Coordinates of C-alpha atoms in Angstrom, one line a residue:
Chain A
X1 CA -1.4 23.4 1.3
X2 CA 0.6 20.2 1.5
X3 CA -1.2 18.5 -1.0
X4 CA -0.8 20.9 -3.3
X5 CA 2.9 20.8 -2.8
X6 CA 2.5 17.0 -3.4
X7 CA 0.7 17.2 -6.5
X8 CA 3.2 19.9 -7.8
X9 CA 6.5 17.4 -6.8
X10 CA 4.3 14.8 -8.6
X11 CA 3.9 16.6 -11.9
X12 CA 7.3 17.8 -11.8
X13 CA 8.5 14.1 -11.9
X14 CA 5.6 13.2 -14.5
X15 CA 8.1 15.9 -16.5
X16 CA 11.6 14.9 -15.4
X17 CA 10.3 11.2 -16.1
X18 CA 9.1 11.8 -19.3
X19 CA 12.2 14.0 -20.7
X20 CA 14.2 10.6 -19.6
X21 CA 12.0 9.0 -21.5
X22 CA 12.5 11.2 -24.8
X23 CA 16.3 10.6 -23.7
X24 CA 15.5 7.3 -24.0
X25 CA 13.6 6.7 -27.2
X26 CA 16.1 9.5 -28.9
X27 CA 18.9 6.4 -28.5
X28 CA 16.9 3.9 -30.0
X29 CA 16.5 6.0 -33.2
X30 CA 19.5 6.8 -33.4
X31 CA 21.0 3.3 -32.9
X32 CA 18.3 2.1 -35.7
X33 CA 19.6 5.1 -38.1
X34 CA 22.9 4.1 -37.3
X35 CA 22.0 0.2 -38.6
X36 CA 20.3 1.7 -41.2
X37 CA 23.4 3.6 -42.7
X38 CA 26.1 1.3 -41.1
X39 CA 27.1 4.5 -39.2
X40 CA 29.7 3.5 -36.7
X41 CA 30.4 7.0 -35.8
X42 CA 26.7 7.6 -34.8
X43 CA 26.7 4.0 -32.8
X44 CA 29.5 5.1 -30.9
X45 CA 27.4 8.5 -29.9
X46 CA 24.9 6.3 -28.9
X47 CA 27.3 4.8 -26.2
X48 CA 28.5 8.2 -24.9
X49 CA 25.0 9.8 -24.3
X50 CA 23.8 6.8 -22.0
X51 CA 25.5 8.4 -19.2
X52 CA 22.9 11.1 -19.6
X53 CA 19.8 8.8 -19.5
X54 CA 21.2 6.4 -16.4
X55 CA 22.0 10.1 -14.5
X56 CA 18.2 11.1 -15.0
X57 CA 17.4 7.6 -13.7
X58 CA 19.5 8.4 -10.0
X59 CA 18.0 12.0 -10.0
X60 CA 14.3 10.8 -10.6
X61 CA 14.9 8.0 -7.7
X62 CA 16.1 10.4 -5.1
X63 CA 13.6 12.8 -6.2
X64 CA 10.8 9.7 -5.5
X65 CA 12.4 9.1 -1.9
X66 CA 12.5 12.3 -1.0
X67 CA 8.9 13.0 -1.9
X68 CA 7.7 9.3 -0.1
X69 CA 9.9 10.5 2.8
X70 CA 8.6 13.9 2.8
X71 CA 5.0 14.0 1.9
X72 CA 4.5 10.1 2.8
X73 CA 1.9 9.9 0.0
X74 CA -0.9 7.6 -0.3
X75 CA -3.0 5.7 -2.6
X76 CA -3.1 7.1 -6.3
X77 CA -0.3 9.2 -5.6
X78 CA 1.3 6.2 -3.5
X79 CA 0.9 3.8 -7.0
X80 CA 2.0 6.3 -9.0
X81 CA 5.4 7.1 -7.4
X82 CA 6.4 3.9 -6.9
X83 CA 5.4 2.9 -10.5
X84 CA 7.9 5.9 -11.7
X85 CA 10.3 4.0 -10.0
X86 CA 9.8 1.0 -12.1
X87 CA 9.3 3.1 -15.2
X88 CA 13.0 5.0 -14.6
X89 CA 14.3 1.0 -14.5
X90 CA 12.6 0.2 -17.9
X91 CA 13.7 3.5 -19.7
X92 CA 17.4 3.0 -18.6
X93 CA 17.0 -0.7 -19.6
X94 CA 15.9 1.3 -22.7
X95 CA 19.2 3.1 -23.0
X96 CA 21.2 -0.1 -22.4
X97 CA 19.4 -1.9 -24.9
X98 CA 20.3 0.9 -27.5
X99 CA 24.0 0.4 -26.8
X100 CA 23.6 -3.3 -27.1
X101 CA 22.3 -2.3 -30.4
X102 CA 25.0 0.1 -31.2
X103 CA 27.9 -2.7 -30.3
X104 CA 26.4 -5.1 -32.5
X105 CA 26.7 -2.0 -35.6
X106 CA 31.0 -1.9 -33.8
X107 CA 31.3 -5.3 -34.1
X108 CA 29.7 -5.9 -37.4
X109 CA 31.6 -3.0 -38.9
X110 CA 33.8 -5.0 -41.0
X111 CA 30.9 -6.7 -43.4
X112 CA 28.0 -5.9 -44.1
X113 CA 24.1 -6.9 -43.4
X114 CA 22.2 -7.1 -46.6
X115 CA 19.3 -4.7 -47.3
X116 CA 17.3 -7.9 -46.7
X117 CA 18.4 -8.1 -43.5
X118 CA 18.7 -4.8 -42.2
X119 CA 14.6 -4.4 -43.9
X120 CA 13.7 -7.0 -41.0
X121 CA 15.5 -5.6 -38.2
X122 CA 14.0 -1.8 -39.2
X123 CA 10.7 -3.5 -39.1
X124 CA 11.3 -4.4 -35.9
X125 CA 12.8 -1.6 -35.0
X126 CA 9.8 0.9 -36.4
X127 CA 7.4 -1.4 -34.1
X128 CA 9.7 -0.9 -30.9
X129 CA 9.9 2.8 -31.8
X130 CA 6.1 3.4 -31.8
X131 CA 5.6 1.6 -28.7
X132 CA 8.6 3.5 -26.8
X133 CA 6.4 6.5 -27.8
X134 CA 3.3 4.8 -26.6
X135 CA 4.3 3.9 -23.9
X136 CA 5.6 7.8 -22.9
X137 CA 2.3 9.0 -23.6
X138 CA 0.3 6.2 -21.8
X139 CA 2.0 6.6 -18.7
X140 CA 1.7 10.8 -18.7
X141 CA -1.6 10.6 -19.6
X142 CA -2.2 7.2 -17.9
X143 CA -4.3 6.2 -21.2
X144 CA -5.3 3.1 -21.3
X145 CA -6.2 3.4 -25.0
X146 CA -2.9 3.4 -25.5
X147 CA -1.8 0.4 -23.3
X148 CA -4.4 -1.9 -25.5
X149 CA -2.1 -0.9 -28.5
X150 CA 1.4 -1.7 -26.4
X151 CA -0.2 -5.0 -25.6
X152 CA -1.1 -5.7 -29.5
X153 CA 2.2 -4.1 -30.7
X154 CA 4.1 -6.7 -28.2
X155 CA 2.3 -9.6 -29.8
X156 CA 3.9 -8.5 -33.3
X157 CA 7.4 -7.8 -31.7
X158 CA 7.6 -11.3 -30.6
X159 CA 6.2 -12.8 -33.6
X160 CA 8.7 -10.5 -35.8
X161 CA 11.4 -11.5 -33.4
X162 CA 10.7 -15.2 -34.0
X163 CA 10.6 -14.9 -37.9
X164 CA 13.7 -12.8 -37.6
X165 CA 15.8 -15.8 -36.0
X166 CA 14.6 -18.7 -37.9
X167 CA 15.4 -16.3 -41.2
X168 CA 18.8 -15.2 -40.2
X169 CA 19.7 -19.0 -39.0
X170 CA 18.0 -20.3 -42.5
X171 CA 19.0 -17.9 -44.9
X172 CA 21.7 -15.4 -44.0
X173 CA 23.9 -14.3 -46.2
X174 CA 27.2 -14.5 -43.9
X175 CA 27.6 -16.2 -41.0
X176 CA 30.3 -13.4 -39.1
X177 CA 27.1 -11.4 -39.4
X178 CA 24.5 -13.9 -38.1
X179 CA 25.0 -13.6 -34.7
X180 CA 24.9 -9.6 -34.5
X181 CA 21.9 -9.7 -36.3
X182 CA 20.5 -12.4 -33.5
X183 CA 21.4 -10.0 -30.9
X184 CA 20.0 -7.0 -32.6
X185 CA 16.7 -8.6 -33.2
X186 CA 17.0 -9.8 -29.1
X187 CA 18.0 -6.4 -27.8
X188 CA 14.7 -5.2 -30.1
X189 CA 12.3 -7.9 -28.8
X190 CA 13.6 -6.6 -25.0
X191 CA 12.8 -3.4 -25.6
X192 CA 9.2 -4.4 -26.5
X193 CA 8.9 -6.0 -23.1
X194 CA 10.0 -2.9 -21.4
X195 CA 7.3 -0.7 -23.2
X196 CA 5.1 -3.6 -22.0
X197 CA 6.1 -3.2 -18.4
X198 CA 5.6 0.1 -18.7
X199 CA 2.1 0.3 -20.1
X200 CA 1.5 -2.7 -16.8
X201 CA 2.3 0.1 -14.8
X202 CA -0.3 2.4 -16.3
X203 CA -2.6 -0.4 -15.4
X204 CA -1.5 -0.6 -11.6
X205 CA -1.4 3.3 -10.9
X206 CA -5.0 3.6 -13.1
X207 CA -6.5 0.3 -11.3
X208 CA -4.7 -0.7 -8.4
X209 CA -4.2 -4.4 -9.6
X210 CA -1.0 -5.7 -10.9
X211 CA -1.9 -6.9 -14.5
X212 CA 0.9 -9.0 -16.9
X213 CA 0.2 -8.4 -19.9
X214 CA 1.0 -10.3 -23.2
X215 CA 2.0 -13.5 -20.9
X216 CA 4.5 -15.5 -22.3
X217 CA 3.5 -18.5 -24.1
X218 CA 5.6 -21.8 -23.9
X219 CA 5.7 -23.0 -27.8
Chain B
X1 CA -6.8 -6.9 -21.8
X2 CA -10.5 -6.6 -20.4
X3 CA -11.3 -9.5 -20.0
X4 CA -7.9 -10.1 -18.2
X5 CA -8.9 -7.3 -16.0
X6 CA -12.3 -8.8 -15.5
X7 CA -10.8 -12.4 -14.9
X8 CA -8.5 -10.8 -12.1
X9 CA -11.1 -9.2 -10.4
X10 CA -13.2 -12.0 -10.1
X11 CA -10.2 -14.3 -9.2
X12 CA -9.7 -11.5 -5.9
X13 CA -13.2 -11.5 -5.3
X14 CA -13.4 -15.4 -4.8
X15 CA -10.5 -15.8 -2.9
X16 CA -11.6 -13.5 -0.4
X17 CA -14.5 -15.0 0.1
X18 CA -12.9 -18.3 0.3
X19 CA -11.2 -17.1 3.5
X20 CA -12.4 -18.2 6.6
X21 CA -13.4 -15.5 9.0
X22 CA -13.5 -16.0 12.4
X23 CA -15.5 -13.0 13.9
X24 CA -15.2 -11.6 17.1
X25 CA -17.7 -9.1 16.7
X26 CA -20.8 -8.6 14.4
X27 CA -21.9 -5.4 14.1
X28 CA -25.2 -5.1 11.8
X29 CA -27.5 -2.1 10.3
X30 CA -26.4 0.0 13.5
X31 CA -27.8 3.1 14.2
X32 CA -26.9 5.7 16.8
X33 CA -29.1 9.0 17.8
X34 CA -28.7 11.6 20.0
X35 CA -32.3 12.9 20.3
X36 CA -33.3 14.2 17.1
X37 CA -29.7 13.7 15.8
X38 CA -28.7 10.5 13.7
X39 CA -24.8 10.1 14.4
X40 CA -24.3 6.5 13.2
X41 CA -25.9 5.6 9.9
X42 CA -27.0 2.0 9.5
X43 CA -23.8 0.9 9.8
X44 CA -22.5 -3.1 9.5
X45 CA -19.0 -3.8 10.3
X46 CA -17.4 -7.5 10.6
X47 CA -14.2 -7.0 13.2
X48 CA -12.1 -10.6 13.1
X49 CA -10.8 -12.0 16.2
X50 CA -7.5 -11.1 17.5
X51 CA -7.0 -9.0 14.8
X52 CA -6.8 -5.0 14.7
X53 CA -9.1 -2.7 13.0
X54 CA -8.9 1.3 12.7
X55 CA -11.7 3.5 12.3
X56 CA -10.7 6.6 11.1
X57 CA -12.8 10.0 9.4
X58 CA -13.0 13.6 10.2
X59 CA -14.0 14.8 13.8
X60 CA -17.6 14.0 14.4
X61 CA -18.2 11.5 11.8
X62 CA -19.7 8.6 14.4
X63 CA -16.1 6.9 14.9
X64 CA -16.2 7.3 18.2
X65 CA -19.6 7.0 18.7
X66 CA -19.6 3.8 17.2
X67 CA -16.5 2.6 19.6
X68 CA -18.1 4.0 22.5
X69 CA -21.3 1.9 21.9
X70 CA -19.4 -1.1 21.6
X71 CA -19.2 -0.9 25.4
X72 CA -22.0 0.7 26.3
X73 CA -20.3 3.6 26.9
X74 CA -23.0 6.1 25.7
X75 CA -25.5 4.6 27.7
X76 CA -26.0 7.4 29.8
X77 CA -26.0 10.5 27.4
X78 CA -29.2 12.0 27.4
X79 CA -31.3 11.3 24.2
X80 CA -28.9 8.4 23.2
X81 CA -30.7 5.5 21.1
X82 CA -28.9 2.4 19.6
X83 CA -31.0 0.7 16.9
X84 CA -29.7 -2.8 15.2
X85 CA -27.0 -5.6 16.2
X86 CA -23.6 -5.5 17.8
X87 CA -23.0 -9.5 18.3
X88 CA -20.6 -10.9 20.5
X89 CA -20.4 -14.6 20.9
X90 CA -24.1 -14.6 19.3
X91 CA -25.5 -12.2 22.0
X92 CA -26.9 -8.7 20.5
X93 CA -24.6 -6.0 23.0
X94 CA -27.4 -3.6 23.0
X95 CA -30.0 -6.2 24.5
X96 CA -31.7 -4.3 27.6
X97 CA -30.7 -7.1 30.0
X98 CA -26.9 -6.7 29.1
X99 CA -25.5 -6.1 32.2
X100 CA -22.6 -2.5 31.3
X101 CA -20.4 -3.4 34.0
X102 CA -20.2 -7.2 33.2
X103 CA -19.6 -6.4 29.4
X104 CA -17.0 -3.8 30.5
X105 CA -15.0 -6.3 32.1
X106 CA -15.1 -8.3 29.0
X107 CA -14.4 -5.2 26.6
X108 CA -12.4 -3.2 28.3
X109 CA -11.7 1.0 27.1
X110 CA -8.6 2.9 26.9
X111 CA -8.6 6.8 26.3
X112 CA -7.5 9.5 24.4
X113 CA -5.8 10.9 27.5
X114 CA -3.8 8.7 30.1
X115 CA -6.4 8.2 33.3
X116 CA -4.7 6.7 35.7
X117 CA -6.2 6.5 39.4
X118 CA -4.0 9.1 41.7
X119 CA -2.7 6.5 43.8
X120 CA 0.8 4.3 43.6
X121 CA 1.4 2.7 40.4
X122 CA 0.7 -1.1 41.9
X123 CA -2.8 0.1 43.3
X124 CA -3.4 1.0 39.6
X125 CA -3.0 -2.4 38.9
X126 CA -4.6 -3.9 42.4
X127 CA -7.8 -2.1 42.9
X128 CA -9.2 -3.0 39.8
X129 CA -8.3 -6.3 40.5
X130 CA -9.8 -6.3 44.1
X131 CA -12.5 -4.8 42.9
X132 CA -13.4 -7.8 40.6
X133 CA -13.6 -10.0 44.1
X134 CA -9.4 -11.4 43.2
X135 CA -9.1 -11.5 47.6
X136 CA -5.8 -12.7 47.6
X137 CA -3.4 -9.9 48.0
X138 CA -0.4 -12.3 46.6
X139 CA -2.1 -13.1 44.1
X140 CA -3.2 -9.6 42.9
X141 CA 0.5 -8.6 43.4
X142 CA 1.4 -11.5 41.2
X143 CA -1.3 -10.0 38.3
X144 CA -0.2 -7.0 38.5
X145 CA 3.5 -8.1 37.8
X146 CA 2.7 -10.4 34.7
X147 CA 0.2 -7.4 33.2
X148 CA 3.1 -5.1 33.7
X149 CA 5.3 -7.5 32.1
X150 CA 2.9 -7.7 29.6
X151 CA 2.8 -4.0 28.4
X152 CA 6.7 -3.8 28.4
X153 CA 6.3 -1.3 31.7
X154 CA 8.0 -3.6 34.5
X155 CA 11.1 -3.5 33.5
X156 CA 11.1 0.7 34.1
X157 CA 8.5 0.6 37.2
X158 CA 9.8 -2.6 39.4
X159 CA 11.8 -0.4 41.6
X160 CA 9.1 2.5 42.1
X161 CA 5.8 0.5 42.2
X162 CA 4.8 2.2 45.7
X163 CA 5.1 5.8 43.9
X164 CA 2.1 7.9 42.5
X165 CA 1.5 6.8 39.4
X166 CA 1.0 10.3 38.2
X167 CA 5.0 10.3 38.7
X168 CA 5.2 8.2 34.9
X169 CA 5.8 10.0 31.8
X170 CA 2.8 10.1 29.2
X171 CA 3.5 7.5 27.6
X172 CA 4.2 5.1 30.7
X173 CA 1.0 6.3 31.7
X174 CA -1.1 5.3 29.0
X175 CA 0.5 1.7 28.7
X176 CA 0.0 1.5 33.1
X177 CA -3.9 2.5 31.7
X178 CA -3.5 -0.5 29.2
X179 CA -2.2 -2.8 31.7
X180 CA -4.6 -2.0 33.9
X181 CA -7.5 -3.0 31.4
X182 CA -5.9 -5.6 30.4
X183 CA -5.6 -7.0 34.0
X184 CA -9.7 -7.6 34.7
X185 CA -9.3 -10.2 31.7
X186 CA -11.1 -8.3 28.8
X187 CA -11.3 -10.4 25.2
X188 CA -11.9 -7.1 22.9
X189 CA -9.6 -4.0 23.4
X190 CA -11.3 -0.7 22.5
X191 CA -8.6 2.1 22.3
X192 CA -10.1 5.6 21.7
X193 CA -6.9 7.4 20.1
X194 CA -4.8 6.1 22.7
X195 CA -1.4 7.5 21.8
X196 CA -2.6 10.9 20.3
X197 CA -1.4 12.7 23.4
X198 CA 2.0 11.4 23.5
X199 CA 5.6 11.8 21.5
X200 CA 6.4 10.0 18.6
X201 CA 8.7 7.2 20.7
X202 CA 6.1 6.5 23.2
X203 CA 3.6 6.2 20.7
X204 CA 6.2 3.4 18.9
X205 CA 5.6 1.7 22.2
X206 CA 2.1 1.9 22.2
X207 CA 1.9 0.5 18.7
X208 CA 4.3 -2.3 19.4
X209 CA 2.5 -3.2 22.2
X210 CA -1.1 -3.5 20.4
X211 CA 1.0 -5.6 17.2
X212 CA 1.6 -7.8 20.4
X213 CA -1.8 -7.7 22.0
X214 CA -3.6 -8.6 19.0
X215 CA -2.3 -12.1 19.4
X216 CA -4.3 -12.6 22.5
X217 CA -7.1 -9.5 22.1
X218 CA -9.0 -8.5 19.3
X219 CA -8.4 -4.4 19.0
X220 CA -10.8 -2.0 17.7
X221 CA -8.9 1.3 17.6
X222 CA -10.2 5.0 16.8
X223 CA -7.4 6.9 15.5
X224 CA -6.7 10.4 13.2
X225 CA -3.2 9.1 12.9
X226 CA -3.6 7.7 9.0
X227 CA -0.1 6.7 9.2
X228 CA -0.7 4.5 12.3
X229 CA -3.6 2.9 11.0
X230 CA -1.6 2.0 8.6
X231 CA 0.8 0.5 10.3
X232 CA -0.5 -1.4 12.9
X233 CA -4.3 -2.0 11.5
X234 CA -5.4 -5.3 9.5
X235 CA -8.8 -3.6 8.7
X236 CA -9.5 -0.2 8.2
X237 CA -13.3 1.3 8.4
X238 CA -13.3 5.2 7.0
X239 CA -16.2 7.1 8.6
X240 CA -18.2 10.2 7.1
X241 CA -21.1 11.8 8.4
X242 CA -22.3 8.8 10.4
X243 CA -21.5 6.0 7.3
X244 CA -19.0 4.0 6.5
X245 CA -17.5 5.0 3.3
X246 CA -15.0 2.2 2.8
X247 CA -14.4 -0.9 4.8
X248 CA -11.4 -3.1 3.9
X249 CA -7.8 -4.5 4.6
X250 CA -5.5 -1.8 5.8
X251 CA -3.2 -2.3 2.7
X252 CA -6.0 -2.1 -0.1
X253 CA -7.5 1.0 2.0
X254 CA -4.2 3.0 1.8
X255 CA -2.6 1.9 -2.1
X256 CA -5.8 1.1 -3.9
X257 CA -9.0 2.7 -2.2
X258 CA -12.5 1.9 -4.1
X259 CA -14.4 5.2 -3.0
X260 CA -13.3 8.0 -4.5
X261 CA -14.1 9.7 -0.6
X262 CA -11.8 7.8 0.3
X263 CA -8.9 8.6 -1.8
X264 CA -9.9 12.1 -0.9
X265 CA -9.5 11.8 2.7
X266 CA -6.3 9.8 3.3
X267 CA -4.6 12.2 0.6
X268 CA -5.8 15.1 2.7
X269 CA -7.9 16.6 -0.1
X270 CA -10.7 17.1 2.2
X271 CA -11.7 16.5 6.0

């Protein structure tokens, strides 16, 4: 009977956790359409609605306490709520990163980024979109399918991330817009790690074993 | 990513075999029947010294079985046979010419229920002590003291220690019981759900007290309490139907356990 309550608190979280997530990844479309069209009135939306996704990240917490207080799970169910708790951290870091995103669209608002320019970013951007969604699905369905594609998706990220500098540095077209374009392309390369960290977790409730993935490489 | 995962795996495995264990006892292949009836299943278990392990598993699974042959305990139960190995210091436990009351002195038993003797609370303490040929009076008075001392009682029992012992609380009770095992000298501690019986502050105090044992005794400890195996065991054995399922560190048993049995039983889907 108790268990039964546990696994019904559990799934109810696997919900509430993955609407934040769908919270999450809804801002980082939005801040990339907003790039796209140099929308600053859909930037600044992007800033209000962040209250909602760091409010589902306090609600999901207490929820997790409540239920390792109350039901003092173990094992599976042990991993997984304490990986939710890490998961709620990445998809608010998700949020924030969106509104990093959306300042840099403020700030630039007075010029322009070429197509050019933009074209690299939205690369980017598509990338960090898919493995947002990835990374939703792999940790509701704890597929691990879908972590190997994280993992490889990462790898790009960072390579696209690299390019990106050395090409806005070498060749940009206007130097007031250089440096929001370097912390676009940063916010995006973030957000790659955080669907990384995610997809780790997959690993640790699925396996037990902490696993980093896509280790940093000095170069 | 797998052959990250297999790395990993292999990089665990090694390092836990690089660890030096110092065993206290060796339990191998050990079987346990009652007449016809097989309730310990070829069962191996290595318990470190001064360390604490839990065995734990649905009633009549062969926890306590197991525990009880440790000391000899089932010796006398008509139809009992012990086949296999239970080392100690290199000496097989279940040899013929093992003398029960020589090996009880040096693994001593503590029950589910508090037992002590219905006389003052320092006789607890003295007889046992007298009875092990301690002839100095002074000197048992003096034992009884430090075992006291030892179990955290003496502070609530120094003024009283002429009174029944069956005056204590529960809880007092049981740690007198410990005390007084403790007091003959034992090396191994074998505690058959000691603090299953009492409330959930005297059984703090018992845990307490066994976290501080453990750094002079080596604790084997029977327990349906998951939650205090997990807290005060460093190994954790899970028994079912005579076997051991799953033998481990506490902390892998309870957040990553390899049999799926396992995961069963400590999330109370079954037993």
């Amino acid at each position: 009977m108790q268990r039964s309550m546990l696994a019904e608190k559990v799934a109810h979280l696997h919900r509430e956790l993955h609407q934040m997530g769908m919270e999450s990844l809804q801002s980082l479309k939005s801040t990339l359409i907003a790039i796209d069209d140099e929308d600053v009135e859909r930037s600044k939306q992007v800033i209000e609605r962040d209250a909602t996704i760091n409010q589902y990240e306090l609600s999901i917490n207490d929820a997790i306490v409540e239920v390792l207080v109350t039901q003092q799970p173990v094992a599976t169910d042990l991993r997984t709520l304490t990986a939710m708790m890490k998961v709620t951290a990445d998809y608010e870091r998700l949020g924030d990163l969106s509104v990093e995103i959306a300042k840099s669209n403020l700030h630039r608002a007075p010029f322009h980024f070429s197509d050019y320019e933009k074209g690299i970013l939205l690369e980017m951007g598509e990338y960090c979109i898919a493995m947002a969604e990835e990374a939703m699905e792999a940790f509701h369905d704890l597929d691990l399918e879908r972590v190997m594609r994280i993992e490889q998706s990462d790898i790009v990220v960072d390579d696209l991330y690299g390019r990106a500098i050395r090409e806005f540095i070498l060749n940009g077209h206007d130097e007031r817009a250089v440096i929001q374009l370097a912390y676009i392309a940063r916010s995006l390369e973030r957000i790659g790690d955080h669907c990384t960290n995610i997809a780790e977790q997959v690993m640790y409730v699925k396996k037990g074993v902490h696993f980093d993935l896509n280790r940093p490489t000095i170069v | 990513m797998q052959a990250v995962l297999e790395r990993e795996l292999v990089e665990q495995q090694w390092t836990k075999e690089q660890q030096e264990v110092d065993l206290c006892l060796d339990v191998t292949d050990l079987s346990i029947f009652y007449g016809p009836k097989q309730a310990v299943k070829n069962v191996s278990m290595p318990i470190k010294r001064h360390s604490i392990t839990a065995l734990i598993g649905p009633s009549g699974c062969g926890k306590s079985t197991f525990l009880r042959s440790i000391n000899r305990m089932n010796d006398g139960i008509k139809g009992f046979k012990a086949e296999g190995n239970i080392l100690y210091d290199d000496v097989n436990l279940l040899d013929a010419n093992i003398d029960p009351v020589a090996l009880r002195k040096e693994i001593g038993m503590v029950f589910q229920r508090p037992n002590p003797f219905p006389n003052s609370i320092l006789k607890n303490l003295t007889l046992p002590l007298k009875e092990h040929g301690l002839k100095s009076k002074a000197k048992r008075e003096e034992y009884a003291e430090t075992y006291l001392k030892q179990v955290g009682l003496w502070d609530e029992v120094k003024d009283r220690l002429h009174e029944s012992a069956l005056s204590l609380s529960g809880g007092q009770q049981q740690r007198l019981c410990i005390a007084r095992t403790l007091a003959i000298q034992p090396s191994v501690l074998l505690l058959d759900e000691p603090a299953s019986a009492l409330d959930p502050i005297a059984t703090a105090k018992i845990e307490e007290l066994l976290l501080k044992l453990k750094e002079k005794y080596t604790i084997v400890l029977v327990t349906h309490n998951l939650q205090q195996a997990a807290r005060v065991a460093d190994d954790t054995a899970f028994f079912y139907q005579g076997e051991i399922v799953e033998f481990t560190d506490t902390k892998t048993f309870f957040q990553s356990p390899k049999e799926k049995r396992s995961e069963d039983y400590i999330s109370g889907r079954f037993g």
